[in-house]
Amino acid sequence: MALCARYIPELVDQYGSPNHASEHFATVVRENIMGYMAQYPGIDVVHALILLTLYDWGEGNGFQAWVYTGMATRMTHGIYLQAKTNTKNTSYLNSTEQEIIIRTSWACFVLDCILRCGRYGPQRAEIEVLDIPLPMSEDDFDFGPESTLSPYFLTHLGTNTSISAMGSDRKINGPQRILSLIIEGFSIFSTLSMWICRGGRRYPSPDSIEPPWKHTSFWSRSMTTVEAWRVTHSSRLVYSRSGGQIQAHILHNQVEGFTLLNLLYYMSVFFLHREYTPFFPHRVSRPCGPIDPPLLEEAPPHDWWHHSAQKLFEAASIIIQLMQDLDKRGVQFQTPFTAFCMFSAASAVLYADTWPYMAPGLENAKEKYTWSLDWLRTASEKWKIAKCWYEILGELSGIFTRLKIDGHDFPHLGREEFQDLHDNLHRLAEPESSTVNALAALSQGAPCQSHLSAAENGRDSGPQPLVTHDIVRPQELHNSTSGQGQTGLLLDSESQRMDNDTGFDTDFLMAMLSDPSGDWSHVI
């Protein structure tokens, strides 16, 4: 109810707003979950923690969501290990229960991927899931697994030189295995996000420094991985501009999975191509590569940047059209993840509308942006995190307009001067809306780093004084913590925040996050 109350008119009327309706039920769960979990640490508690994670993510409470998903991950891993070692009961019911545990484990993995998107940090669920099979097909789940089938396992995709593409001999998967495909998609998307958060093309590793057209570069191998994953999708799972498959998936009650699968593909393509696109192209007159350091020393193949720009804005356009097709058929698929996808696509078509020469082949950019903005405005009435993205779009619009009119006043302005804004474009949890007119400060010779301030009562509080301070870049954070106990550092700092900001029993919480055995009686 904490998630769906916002969509029920009677409850919205009773509690005054969609957010208040959902908040009421979330509060009830929070007040009882810790005591219940200590007495009955079962899979149903994990499901409650997962739902609380989704709720807090949508409310923009990234830290609380991180806490709940950590607890859920440790609990479900302990439950899975216990079920795996219990060989006494081999009945069909036992296999069904084990599949529920497996699917719950992967739900925790997906949430971990989401909450880390746009942030540099350890992947908590990475180790736990490597030996857990991917979910079985829907028919096998409903009727029982066939003994002749071998389980699938996730192909690990790292952000270092060991990254490898999925094998070309993988079988084509249809709607029956859509859940496994979505899990693989989130794993890929999370890996790309981690790389970009570390610095992307700026990251000081040989494969990141290499130009994207080199087959040994991180970019090229990542794109190969994305396309190899896409090849495993049957034609029934691939969205086409005709929109014919959507109605069929609606009839089979799986349109949400179909939408997520296609959004993950196009968002991965979008993220990769955007990494080499100029953040502000007011200094150029055609599609090109990076214009801010580090520059690429090698000349690209013929029309490389033109083709890359086409792929970038085609992905953004298809994301918008997919959501338009759902809307035409009465499917209101407004969730935090779909809102982030729409925010990303809207920022791209806004960019294209401002500088049309950067988006060859894209038509009706303004109309696409207007529709996307209206979609986000509606989503922001139900999800606070969508409201943040809606406000950031307004900020982007102001910056783009100013640069289009007075770009000559800022001849060297680039991504580095708007690091906070750049981070928000990639962050799936806890984006922050800026109310600072950074361009006005820049024109007066003030320091460049934009400063983010909070909005009061859901509205901008007006221009604030530009506050400058030392900024720790993700890359600098990575370099400074390499070779140290990074996970320990994170837990120490987060533990302190928990003592200050929440009512959690910290000892009990830390035991759950660090001990997968499921035995936490020594701290109860």
Short mmCIF file of C-alpha atoms in Angstrom, two decimals:
data_model
loop_
_atom_site.label_atom_id
_atom_site.label_comp_id
_atom_site.label_asym_id
_atom_site.label_seq_id
_atom_site.Cartn_x
_atom_site.Cartn_y
_atom_site.Cartn_z
CA MET A 1 0.00 0.00 0.00
CA ALA A 2 2.93 2.35 0.58
CA LEU A 3 3.63 2.11 -3.15
CA CYS A 4 0.15 1.92 -4.64
CA ALA A 5 -1.92 4.14 -2.31
CA ARG A 6 -0.90 7.18 -4.37
CA TYR A 7 -2.81 5.71 -7.33
CA ILE A 8 -6.07 5.04 -5.44
CA PRO A 9 -8.37 8.10 -5.63
CA GLU A 10 -10.30 7.23 -2.45
CA LEU A 11 -7.09 7.07 -0.40
CA VAL A 12 -5.72 10.21 -2.01
CA ASP A 13 -8.90 12.05 -1.01
CA GLN A 14 -8.77 10.60 2.49
CA TYR A 15 -5.17 11.63 3.19
CA GLY A 16 -5.08 14.82 1.15
CA SER A 17 -2.48 14.01 -1.52
CA PRO A 18 -0.86 11.03 -3.28
CA ASN A 19 2.34 11.42 -1.25
CA HIS A 20 0.52 11.64 2.09
CA ALA A 21 -1.55 8.56 1.27
CA SER A 22 1.54 6.47 0.58
CA GLU A 23 3.45 7.98 3.49
CA HIS A 24 0.77 6.85 5.95
CA PHE A 25 1.22 3.17 5.09
CA ALA A 26 5.02 3.43 4.87
CA THR A 27 5.09 4.87 8.39
CA VAL A 28 3.06 1.96 9.73
CA VAL A 29 5.49 -0.54 8.20
CA ARG A 30 8.55 1.33 9.49
CA GLU A 31 7.18 1.38 13.03
CA ASN A 32 6.78 -2.39 13.07
CA ILE A 33 9.34 -3.87 10.66
CA MET A 34 12.37 -4.00 12.96
CA GLY A 35 10.62 -5.80 15.80
CA TYR A 36 8.88 -8.21 13.44
CA MET A 37 12.11 -8.89 11.56
CA ALA A 38 13.95 -9.77 14.77
CA GLN A 39 11.32 -12.38 15.65
CA TYR A 40 10.45 -13.73 12.18
CA PRO A 41 13.42 -13.27 9.81
CA GLY A 42 11.77 -14.91 6.80
CA ILE A 43 11.32 -14.19 3.12
CA ASP A 44 8.15 -12.17 3.72
CA VAL A 45 10.20 -9.68 5.75
CA VAL A 46 12.63 -9.39 2.85
CA HIS A 47 9.73 -8.59 0.54
CA ALA A 48 8.59 -5.85 2.93
CA LEU A 49 12.12 -4.38 2.96
CA ILE A 50 12.22 -4.42 -0.84
CA LEU A 51 8.93 -2.55 -1.01
CA LEU A 52 10.20 -0.01 1.53
CA THR A 53 13.31 0.42 -0.60
CA LEU A 54 11.17 1.18 -3.63
CA TYR A 55 9.08 3.61 -1.61
CA ASP A 56 12.05 5.53 -0.23
CA TRP A 57 13.74 5.60 -3.62
CA GLY A 58 10.63 7.20 -5.09
CA GLU A 59 10.54 9.69 -2.22
CA GLY A 60 14.14 10.71 -2.90
CA ASN A 61 15.42 9.16 0.34
CA GLY A 62 18.41 7.43 -1.19
CA PHE A 63 20.15 6.72 2.10
CA GLN A 64 17.16 5.03 3.71
CA ALA A 65 16.64 3.03 0.52
CA TRP A 66 20.31 1.97 0.70
CA VAL A 67 19.80 0.81 4.29
CA TYR A 68 16.72 -1.26 3.50
CA THR A 69 18.17 -2.88 0.40
CA GLY A 70 21.32 -3.79 2.35
CA MET A 71 19.25 -5.47 5.03
CA ALA A 72 17.15 -7.27 2.42
CA THR A 73 20.24 -8.43 0.51
CA ARG A 74 21.92 -9.94 3.56
CA MET A 75 18.74 -11.60 4.76
CA THR A 76 17.85 -13.16 1.42
CA HIS A 77 21.42 -14.38 0.91
CA GLY A 78 21.34 -16.12 4.28
CA ILE A 79 17.94 -17.63 3.49
CA TYR A 80 19.19 -18.82 0.09
CA LEU A 81 22.23 -20.52 1.62
CA GLN A 82 20.03 -22.27 4.17
CA ALA A 83 17.63 -23.46 1.45
CA LYS A 84 20.52 -24.60 -0.73
CA THR A 85 21.97 -26.80 2.00
CA ASN A 86 18.59 -28.26 2.98
CA THR A 87 18.31 -31.41 0.85
CA LYS A 88 15.71 -33.24 2.94
CA ASN A 89 12.65 -31.96 1.11
CA THR A 90 12.81 -32.43 -2.67
CA SER A 91 9.12 -31.89 -3.36
CA TYR A 92 7.77 -29.52 -6.02
CA LEU A 93 6.68 -27.13 -3.27
CA ASN A 94 10.27 -26.90 -2.11
CA SER A 95 11.49 -26.06 -5.63
CA THR A 96 8.83 -23.36 -5.88
CA GLU A 97 9.87 -21.87 -2.57
CA GLN A 98 13.49 -21.93 -3.64
CA GLU A 99 12.60 -20.14 -6.88
CA ILE A 100 10.86 -17.44 -4.84
CA ILE A 101 14.06 -17.00 -2.84
CA ILE A 102 16.09 -16.85 -6.07
CA ARG A 103 13.81 -14.20 -7.54
CA THR A 104 13.95 -12.24 -4.31
CA SER A 105 17.76 -12.34 -4.39
CA TRP A 106 17.74 -10.92 -7.90
CA ALA A 107 15.26 -8.23 -6.89
CA CYS A 108 17.81 -7.11 -4.28
CA PHE A 109 20.51 -7.15 -6.95
CA VAL A 110 18.46 -4.94 -9.28
CA LEU A 111 17.76 -2.47 -6.47
CA ASP A 112 21.46 -2.36 -5.65
CA CYS A 113 22.19 -1.57 -9.31
CA ILE A 114 19.62 1.22 -9.29
CA LEU A 115 20.78 2.87 -6.08
CA ARG A 116 24.41 2.89 -7.24
CA CYS A 117 23.59 4.36 -10.65
CA GLY A 118 25.44 7.66 -10.93
CA ARG A 119 27.48 7.10 -7.76
CA TYR A 120 30.86 5.55 -7.13
CA GLY A 121 30.71 2.88 -4.47
CA PRO A 122 31.07 -0.84 -3.82
CA GLN A 123 28.55 -3.17 -5.40
CA ARG A 124 27.15 -4.84 -2.33
CA ALA A 125 25.15 -7.55 -4.09
CA GLU A 126 27.81 -8.43 -6.66
CA ILE A 127 29.43 -11.32 -4.79
CA GLU A 128 26.20 -12.74 -3.41
CA VAL A 129 24.53 -13.37 -6.77
CA LEU A 130 27.37 -14.85 -8.82
CA ASP A 131 26.52 -18.39 -7.72
CA ILE A 132 22.73 -17.91 -7.81
CA PRO A 133 20.99 -19.07 -11.00
CA LEU A 134 18.88 -16.63 -12.94
CA PRO A 135 15.10 -17.02 -12.57
CA MET A 136 13.50 -19.88 -14.48
CA SER A 137 10.94 -19.27 -17.20
CA GLU A 138 7.39 -18.32 -16.26
CA ASP A 139 6.02 -21.68 -17.43
CA ASP A 140 8.57 -23.56 -15.33
CA PHE A 141 7.69 -21.39 -12.35
CA ASP A 142 3.97 -22.07 -12.79
CA PHE A 143 4.09 -25.78 -13.67
CA GLY A 144 7.40 -26.92 -12.22
CA PRO A 145 10.87 -27.01 -13.77
CA GLU A 146 11.91 -29.55 -16.37
CA SER A 147 14.74 -31.65 -14.99
CA THR A 148 16.61 -31.61 -18.32
CA LEU A 149 17.10 -27.84 -18.31
CA SER A 150 20.38 -26.38 -17.05
CA PRO A 151 20.19 -23.16 -15.04
CA TYR A 152 21.47 -19.88 -16.44
CA PHE A 153 23.95 -17.73 -14.53
CA LEU A 154 24.74 -14.05 -14.85
CA THR A 155 27.81 -13.17 -16.90
CA HIS A 156 29.82 -10.84 -14.69
CA LEU A 157 30.59 -7.52 -16.34
CA GLY A 158 33.31 -5.51 -14.64
CA THR A 159 34.52 -1.97 -15.27
CA ASN A 160 38.15 -2.99 -15.74
CA THR A 161 40.03 -4.66 -18.56
CA SER A 162 38.42 -8.04 -17.87
CA ILE A 163 35.06 -6.98 -19.26
CA SER A 164 33.91 -9.36 -21.97
CA ALA A 165 30.96 -9.55 -24.28
CA MET A 166 28.28 -12.14 -23.85
CA GLY A 167 28.83 -15.20 -25.95
CA SER A 168 27.34 -15.16 -29.43
CA ASP A 169 26.13 -18.74 -28.99
CA ARG A 170 23.49 -17.79 -26.41
CA LYS A 171 19.98 -18.86 -27.34
CA ILE A 172 17.24 -16.42 -28.29
CA ASN A 173 14.92 -15.73 -25.36
CA GLY A 174 11.23 -14.95 -25.64
CA PRO A 175 8.69 -13.47 -23.23
CA GLN A 176 8.95 -16.53 -20.96
CA ARG A 177 12.45 -15.49 -19.86
CA ILE A 178 11.93 -11.76 -19.78
CA LEU A 179 12.78 -11.50 -16.07
CA SER A 180 16.26 -12.95 -16.63
CA LEU A 181 16.82 -10.59 -19.55
CA ILE A 182 15.83 -7.60 -17.42
CA ILE A 183 18.28 -8.65 -14.70
CA GLU A 184 21.07 -8.90 -17.28
CA GLY A 185 20.06 -5.50 -18.62
CA PHE A 186 20.31 -3.86 -15.21
CA SER A 187 23.71 -5.48 -14.68
CA ILE A 188 24.98 -4.00 -17.95
CA PHE A 189 23.41 -0.60 -17.34
CA SER A 190 24.85 -0.46 -13.83
CA THR A 191 28.33 -1.28 -15.15
CA LEU A 192 28.14 1.54 -17.69
CA SER A 193 26.93 3.93 -15.01
CA MET A 194 29.78 2.92 -12.71
CA TRP A 195 32.31 3.64 -15.45
CA ILE A 196 30.80 7.04 -16.20
CA CYS A 197 30.65 7.88 -12.50
CA ARG A 198 34.35 7.05 -12.14
CA GLY A 199 35.10 9.53 -14.89
CA GLY A 200 34.11 7.71 -18.08
CA ARG A 201 36.48 8.70 -20.86
CA ARG A 202 38.45 10.65 -18.23
CA TYR A 203 39.06 7.58 -16.09
CA PRO A 204 42.84 6.91 -16.00
CA SER A 205 42.85 3.40 -17.40
CA PRO A 206 44.18 2.30 -20.79
CA ASP A 207 40.82 1.13 -22.12
CA SER A 208 39.04 4.34 -21.03
CA ILE A 209 41.65 6.60 -22.61
CA GLU A 210 41.46 4.75 -25.92
CA PRO A 211 39.09 6.31 -28.49
CA PRO A 212 35.68 4.65 -28.74
CA TRP A 213 36.23 3.28 -32.23
CA LYS A 214 39.11 1.10 -31.02
CA HIS A 215 37.82 -2.42 -30.42
CA THR A 216 39.94 -2.70 -27.25
CA SER A 217 38.42 0.41 -25.64
CA PHE A 218 35.96 0.15 -22.79
CA TRP A 219 33.36 1.96 -24.89
CA SER A 220 33.65 -0.43 -27.83
CA ARG A 221 33.59 -3.57 -25.69
CA SER A 222 30.65 -2.22 -23.71
CA MET A 223 28.69 -1.47 -26.87
CA THR A 224 29.50 -4.96 -28.13
CA THR A 225 28.14 -6.36 -24.87
CA VAL A 226 24.96 -4.31 -25.14
CA GLU A 227 24.34 -5.45 -28.71
CA ALA A 228 25.18 -9.08 -27.89
CA TRP A 229 22.60 -8.92 -25.10
CA ARG A 230 20.08 -7.38 -27.48
CA VAL A 231 20.58 -10.18 -30.00
CA THR A 232 19.30 -12.66 -27.40
CA HIS A 233 15.88 -10.94 -27.39
CA SER A 234 13.28 -12.50 -29.62
CA SER A 235 11.51 -10.23 -32.11
CA ARG A 236 8.46 -10.29 -29.84
CA LEU A 237 10.45 -8.43 -27.19
CA VAL A 238 11.97 -5.78 -29.46
CA TYR A 239 10.00 -2.54 -29.64
CA SER A 240 9.28 -1.22 -33.11
CA ARG A 241 7.99 2.21 -34.02
CA SER A 242 4.76 0.64 -35.28
CA GLY A 243 3.99 -0.26 -31.67
CA GLY A 244 2.27 -3.48 -32.70
CA GLN A 245 3.72 -5.63 -29.91
CA ILE A 246 2.48 -3.38 -27.11
CA GLN A 247 -1.16 -4.41 -27.39
CA ALA A 248 -0.21 -8.09 -27.35
CA HIS A 249 1.91 -7.62 -24.24
CA ILE A 250 -0.95 -5.74 -22.59
CA LEU A 251 -3.25 -8.70 -23.25
CA HIS A 252 -0.67 -11.05 -21.69
CA ASN A 253 -0.17 -8.79 -18.64
CA GLN A 254 3.52 -8.29 -19.31
CA VAL A 255 3.69 -4.86 -20.90
CA GLU A 256 5.69 -3.51 -17.95
CA GLY A 257 8.43 -6.11 -18.43
CA PHE A 258 8.46 -5.46 -22.18
CA THR A 259 8.82 -1.73 -21.54
CA LEU A 260 11.60 -2.13 -18.97
CA LEU A 261 13.57 -4.40 -21.28
CA ASN A 262 13.49 -1.91 -24.14
CA LEU A 263 14.16 1.07 -21.90
CA LEU A 264 17.27 -0.65 -20.53
CA TYR A 265 18.59 -1.25 -24.04
CA TYR A 266 18.01 2.28 -25.30
CA MET A 267 19.26 3.86 -22.07
CA SER A 268 22.50 1.86 -22.35
CA VAL A 269 22.98 3.04 -25.94
CA PHE A 270 22.09 6.57 -24.87
CA PHE A 271 24.56 6.66 -21.96
CA LEU A 272 27.44 5.35 -24.07
CA HIS A 273 26.99 7.80 -26.94
CA ARG A 274 26.34 10.76 -24.64
CA GLU A 275 29.68 10.24 -22.87
CA TYR A 276 31.62 11.58 -25.88
CA THR A 277 29.11 14.27 -26.87
CA PRO A 278 30.04 17.87 -25.91
CA PHE A 279 28.22 18.87 -22.72
CA PHE A 280 27.66 22.38 -24.13
CA PRO A 281 28.19 22.53 -27.93
CA HIS A 282 27.98 26.32 -28.27
CA ARG A 283 31.58 26.39 -29.54
CA VAL A 284 31.04 24.01 -32.47
CA SER A 285 28.81 23.90 -35.54
CA ARG A 286 28.39 20.18 -36.26
CA PRO A 287 28.43 16.81 -34.45
CA CYS A 288 31.84 16.19 -32.97
CA GLY A 289 33.68 14.47 -30.17
CA PRO A 290 34.92 15.91 -26.87
CA ILE A 291 35.85 19.59 -26.86
CA ASP A 292 36.93 19.59 -23.20
CA PRO A 293 40.10 17.89 -21.91
CA PRO A 294 41.15 15.20 -22.25
CA LEU A 295 40.86 15.52 -26.02
CA LEU A 296 41.22 12.58 -28.37
CA GLU A 297 44.55 12.64 -30.16
CA GLU A 298 43.54 10.28 -32.96
CA ALA A 299 41.28 11.31 -35.83
CA PRO A 300 37.99 9.36 -35.97
CA PRO A 301 36.82 7.26 -38.92
CA HIS A 302 34.76 9.07 -41.53
CA ASP A 303 31.38 10.28 -40.20
CA TRP A 304 31.96 8.61 -36.82
CA TRP A 305 30.58 11.52 -34.79
CA HIS A 306 27.68 12.05 -37.18
CA HIS A 307 26.69 8.40 -36.78
CA SER A 308 27.16 8.58 -32.99
CA ALA A 309 24.89 11.63 -32.77
CA GLN A 310 22.24 9.85 -34.80
CA LYS A 311 22.32 6.86 -32.45
CA LEU A 312 22.18 9.10 -29.37
CA PHE A 313 19.12 11.07 -30.40
CA GLU A 314 17.44 8.08 -32.00
CA ALA A 315 17.61 6.31 -28.62
CA ALA A 316 16.13 9.35 -26.88
CA SER A 317 13.37 9.64 -29.47
CA ILE A 318 12.43 5.96 -29.21
CA ILE A 319 12.25 6.17 -25.40
CA ILE A 320 9.75 9.01 -25.71
CA GLN A 321 7.75 7.27 -28.44
CA LEU A 322 7.56 4.06 -26.41
CA MET A 323 6.09 5.96 -23.47
CA GLN A 324 3.72 7.81 -25.83
CA ASP A 325 2.47 4.49 -27.21
CA LEU A 326 1.79 3.27 -23.68
CA ASP A 327 -0.04 6.48 -22.86
CA LYS A 328 -2.24 6.17 -25.96
CA ARG A 329 -3.29 2.70 -24.81
CA GLY A 330 -4.13 3.86 -21.31
CA VAL A 331 -1.05 2.38 -19.61
CA GLN A 332 0.14 4.87 -16.98
CA PHE A 333 3.55 3.36 -16.35
CA GLN A 334 4.90 6.16 -14.15
CA THR A 335 7.55 4.79 -11.82
CA PRO A 336 10.87 6.24 -10.60
CA PHE A 337 12.82 4.31 -13.24
CA THR A 338 10.57 5.25 -16.15
CA ALA A 339 10.66 8.84 -14.89
CA PHE A 340 14.47 8.77 -14.99
CA CYS A 341 14.37 7.43 -18.56
CA MET A 342 11.97 10.18 -19.59
CA PHE A 343 14.12 12.78 -17.86
CA SER A 344 17.19 11.54 -19.75
CA ALA A 345 15.39 11.52 -23.10
CA ALA A 346 13.83 14.93 -22.44
CA SER A 347 17.22 16.45 -21.64
CA ALA A 348 18.50 15.12 -24.98
CA VAL A 349 15.67 16.49 -27.12
CA LEU A 350 15.95 19.82 -25.26
CA TYR A 351 19.64 19.81 -26.22
CA ALA A 352 18.66 19.00 -29.82
CA ASP A 353 16.05 21.74 -29.92
CA THR A 354 18.62 24.26 -28.68
CA TRP A 355 21.38 23.15 -31.06
CA PRO A 356 19.66 21.33 -33.99
CA TYR A 357 22.92 20.87 -35.89
CA MET A 358 24.07 18.44 -33.16
CA ALA A 359 21.13 16.05 -33.77
CA PRO A 360 21.10 14.98 -37.43
CA GLY A 361 17.92 13.21 -38.44
CA LEU A 362 15.91 14.13 -35.35
CA GLU A 363 12.56 15.73 -36.13
CA ASN A 364 10.05 17.56 -33.93
CA ALA A 365 12.45 17.97 -31.03
CA LYS A 366 10.39 20.75 -29.45
CA GLU A 367 7.18 18.70 -29.57
CA LYS A 368 8.96 15.71 -28.05
CA TYR A 369 10.36 17.88 -25.28
CA THR A 370 6.98 19.47 -24.53
CA TRP A 371 5.29 16.07 -24.27
CA SER A 372 8.09 14.68 -22.09
CA LEU A 373 7.98 17.68 -19.78
CA ASP A 374 4.22 17.29 -19.35
CA TRP A 375 4.66 13.55 -18.66
CA LEU A 376 7.26 14.31 -15.98
CA ARG A 377 5.05 16.98 -14.46
CA THR A 378 2.28 14.40 -14.05
CA ALA A 379 4.72 11.85 -12.62
CA SER A 380 6.03 14.46 -10.18
CA GLU A 381 2.58 14.67 -8.61
CA LYS A 382 3.02 11.09 -7.42
CA TRP A 383 6.79 10.68 -6.96
CA LYS A 384 9.02 13.23 -5.25
CA ILE A 385 12.07 11.98 -7.11
CA ALA A 386 10.31 12.70 -10.42
CA LYS A 387 9.71 16.24 -9.19
CA CYS A 388 13.48 16.65 -8.74
CA TRP A 389 14.09 15.62 -12.35
CA TYR A 390 11.30 17.92 -13.50
CA GLU A 391 12.99 20.84 -11.72
CA ILE A 392 16.43 19.93 -13.10
CA LEU A 393 14.97 20.03 -16.61
CA GLY A 394 13.86 23.59 -15.93
CA GLU A 395 17.38 24.40 -14.82
CA LEU A 396 18.82 22.85 -17.98
CA SER A 397 16.41 24.80 -20.14
CA GLY A 398 17.56 28.07 -18.58
CA ILE A 399 21.24 27.22 -19.03
CA PHE A 400 20.80 26.10 -22.64
CA THR A 401 18.80 29.22 -23.51
CA ARG A 402 21.41 31.50 -21.98
CA LEU A 403 24.24 29.75 -23.81
CA LYS A 404 22.38 29.86 -27.11
CA ILE A 405 21.88 33.62 -26.77
CA ASP A 406 25.11 34.65 -25.05
CA GLY A 407 27.43 31.74 -25.78
CA HIS A 408 30.18 34.15 -26.85
CA ASP A 409 30.41 35.31 -23.22
CA PHE A 410 31.44 31.81 -22.14
CA PRO A 411 33.91 30.58 -24.77
CA HIS A 412 35.46 27.88 -22.58
CA LEU A 413 32.46 26.74 -20.56
CA GLY A 414 32.15 22.95 -20.34
CA ARG A 415 31.20 20.01 -18.19
CA GLU A 416 33.76 20.65 -15.44
CA GLU A 417 32.06 23.91 -14.49
CA PHE A 418 28.79 22.05 -13.92
CA GLN A 419 29.94 18.85 -12.24
CA ASP A 420 26.91 18.71 -9.92
CA LEU A 421 24.56 19.09 -12.85
CA HIS A 422 26.45 16.44 -14.81
CA ASP A 423 26.20 14.04 -11.87
CA ASN A 424 22.45 14.62 -11.63
CA LEU A 425 22.04 13.62 -15.27
CA HIS A 426 23.33 10.14 -14.38
CA ARG A 427 21.98 9.69 -10.86
CA LEU A 428 19.03 7.38 -10.32
CA ALA A 429 18.81 8.02 -6.58
CA GLU A 430 18.72 11.36 -4.75
CA PRO A 431 19.12 13.87 -7.58
CA GLU A 432 19.34 17.43 -6.35
CA SER A 433 17.80 20.49 -7.94
CA SER A 434 19.95 23.62 -8.22
CA THR A 435 18.54 27.12 -7.83
CA VAL A 436 21.76 28.97 -8.58
CA ASN A 437 22.16 31.08 -11.69
CA ALA A 438 25.69 29.83 -12.25
CA LEU A 439 26.00 31.52 -15.62
CA ALA A 440 25.37 34.93 -14.06
CA ALA A 441 28.09 34.22 -11.52
CA LEU A 442 30.45 33.09 -14.27
CA SER A 443 29.88 36.25 -16.28
CA GLN A 444 31.05 38.22 -13.24
CA GLY A 445 34.22 36.16 -12.95
CA ALA A 446 33.07 34.10 -9.97
CA PRO A 447 34.24 30.50 -9.47
CA CYS A 448 32.55 28.05 -11.79
CA GLN A 449 31.32 25.21 -9.60
CA SER A 450 27.56 25.35 -9.30
CA HIS A 451 26.19 25.00 -5.80
CA LEU A 452 23.04 23.07 -5.10
CA SER A 453 20.56 24.35 -2.57
CA ALA A 454 17.31 22.92 -1.30
CA ALA A 455 13.92 24.04 -2.53
CA GLU A 456 11.36 25.11 0.02
CA ASN A 457 7.83 23.76 -0.12
CA GLY A 458 8.47 22.21 -3.52
CA ARG A 459 9.35 25.57 -5.09
CA ASP A 460 12.62 27.27 -5.89
CA SER A 461 13.54 29.71 -3.17
CA GLY A 462 15.14 32.03 -5.70
CA PRO A 463 18.75 32.71 -6.60
CA GLN A 464 21.13 31.99 -3.75
CA PRO A 465 24.67 33.29 -3.12
CA LEU A 466 27.24 31.17 -4.90
CA VAL A 467 29.13 29.22 -2.24
CA THR A 468 32.47 27.78 -3.24
CA HIS A 469 34.15 24.85 -1.59
CA ASP A 470 36.53 22.06 -2.44
CA ILE A 471 34.85 19.46 -4.60
CA VAL A 472 35.95 15.84 -4.44
CA ARG A 473 35.47 14.33 -7.88
CA PRO A 474 34.42 10.66 -8.15
CA GLN A 475 37.75 9.91 -9.83
CA GLU A 476 39.68 11.59 -7.01
CA LEU A 477 37.63 9.68 -4.46
CA HIS A 478 38.43 6.43 -6.24
CA ASN A 479 42.15 7.21 -6.40
CA SER A 480 42.33 8.28 -2.75
CA THR A 481 40.61 5.13 -1.50
CA SER A 482 42.31 2.58 -3.76
CA GLY A 483 44.27 0.09 -1.73
CA GLN A 484 42.34 0.97 1.43
CA GLY A 485 39.45 -0.71 3.17
CA GLN A 486 36.87 1.06 1.04
CA THR A 487 33.87 -0.93 2.18
CA GLY A 488 34.82 -0.34 5.79
CA LEU A 489 35.14 3.38 5.18
CA LEU A 490 31.69 3.47 3.64
CA LEU A 491 30.07 1.55 6.46
CA ASP A 492 31.73 3.74 9.10
CA SER A 493 30.50 6.95 7.53
CA GLU A 494 27.04 5.58 6.84
CA SER A 495 26.84 4.22 10.39
CA GLN A 496 27.49 7.68 11.77
CA ARG A 497 24.75 9.09 9.57
CA MET A 498 22.34 6.46 10.82
CA ASP A 499 22.99 7.43 14.41
CA ASN A 500 22.32 11.06 13.60
CA ASP A 501 19.47 10.85 11.11
CA THR A 502 17.36 7.77 11.83
CA GLY A 503 15.89 5.75 14.63
CA PHE A 504 17.51 2.45 13.64
CA ASP A 505 19.22 0.18 16.11
CA THR A 506 22.69 0.59 14.61
CA ASP A 507 24.25 -2.54 16.14
CA PHE A 508 21.44 -4.72 14.83
CA LEU A 509 21.56 -3.04 11.44
CA MET A 510 25.32 -3.42 11.04
CA ALA A 511 25.10 -7.08 12.02
CA MET A 512 22.54 -7.68 9.30
CA LEU A 513 24.58 -5.82 6.68
CA SER A 514 27.79 -7.69 7.46
CA ASP A 515 26.65 -11.20 8.48
CA PRO A 516 24.87 -13.25 5.78
CA SER A 517 24.31 -16.24 8.05
CA GLY A 518 20.93 -15.04 9.25
CA ASP A 519 21.90 -15.47 12.92
CA TRP A 520 21.65 -12.03 14.50
CA SER A 521 20.48 -13.16 17.94
CA HIS A 522 23.66 -11.86 19.59
CA VAL A 523 22.61 -8.25 18.93
CA ILE A 524 18.87 -8.51 19.55
#
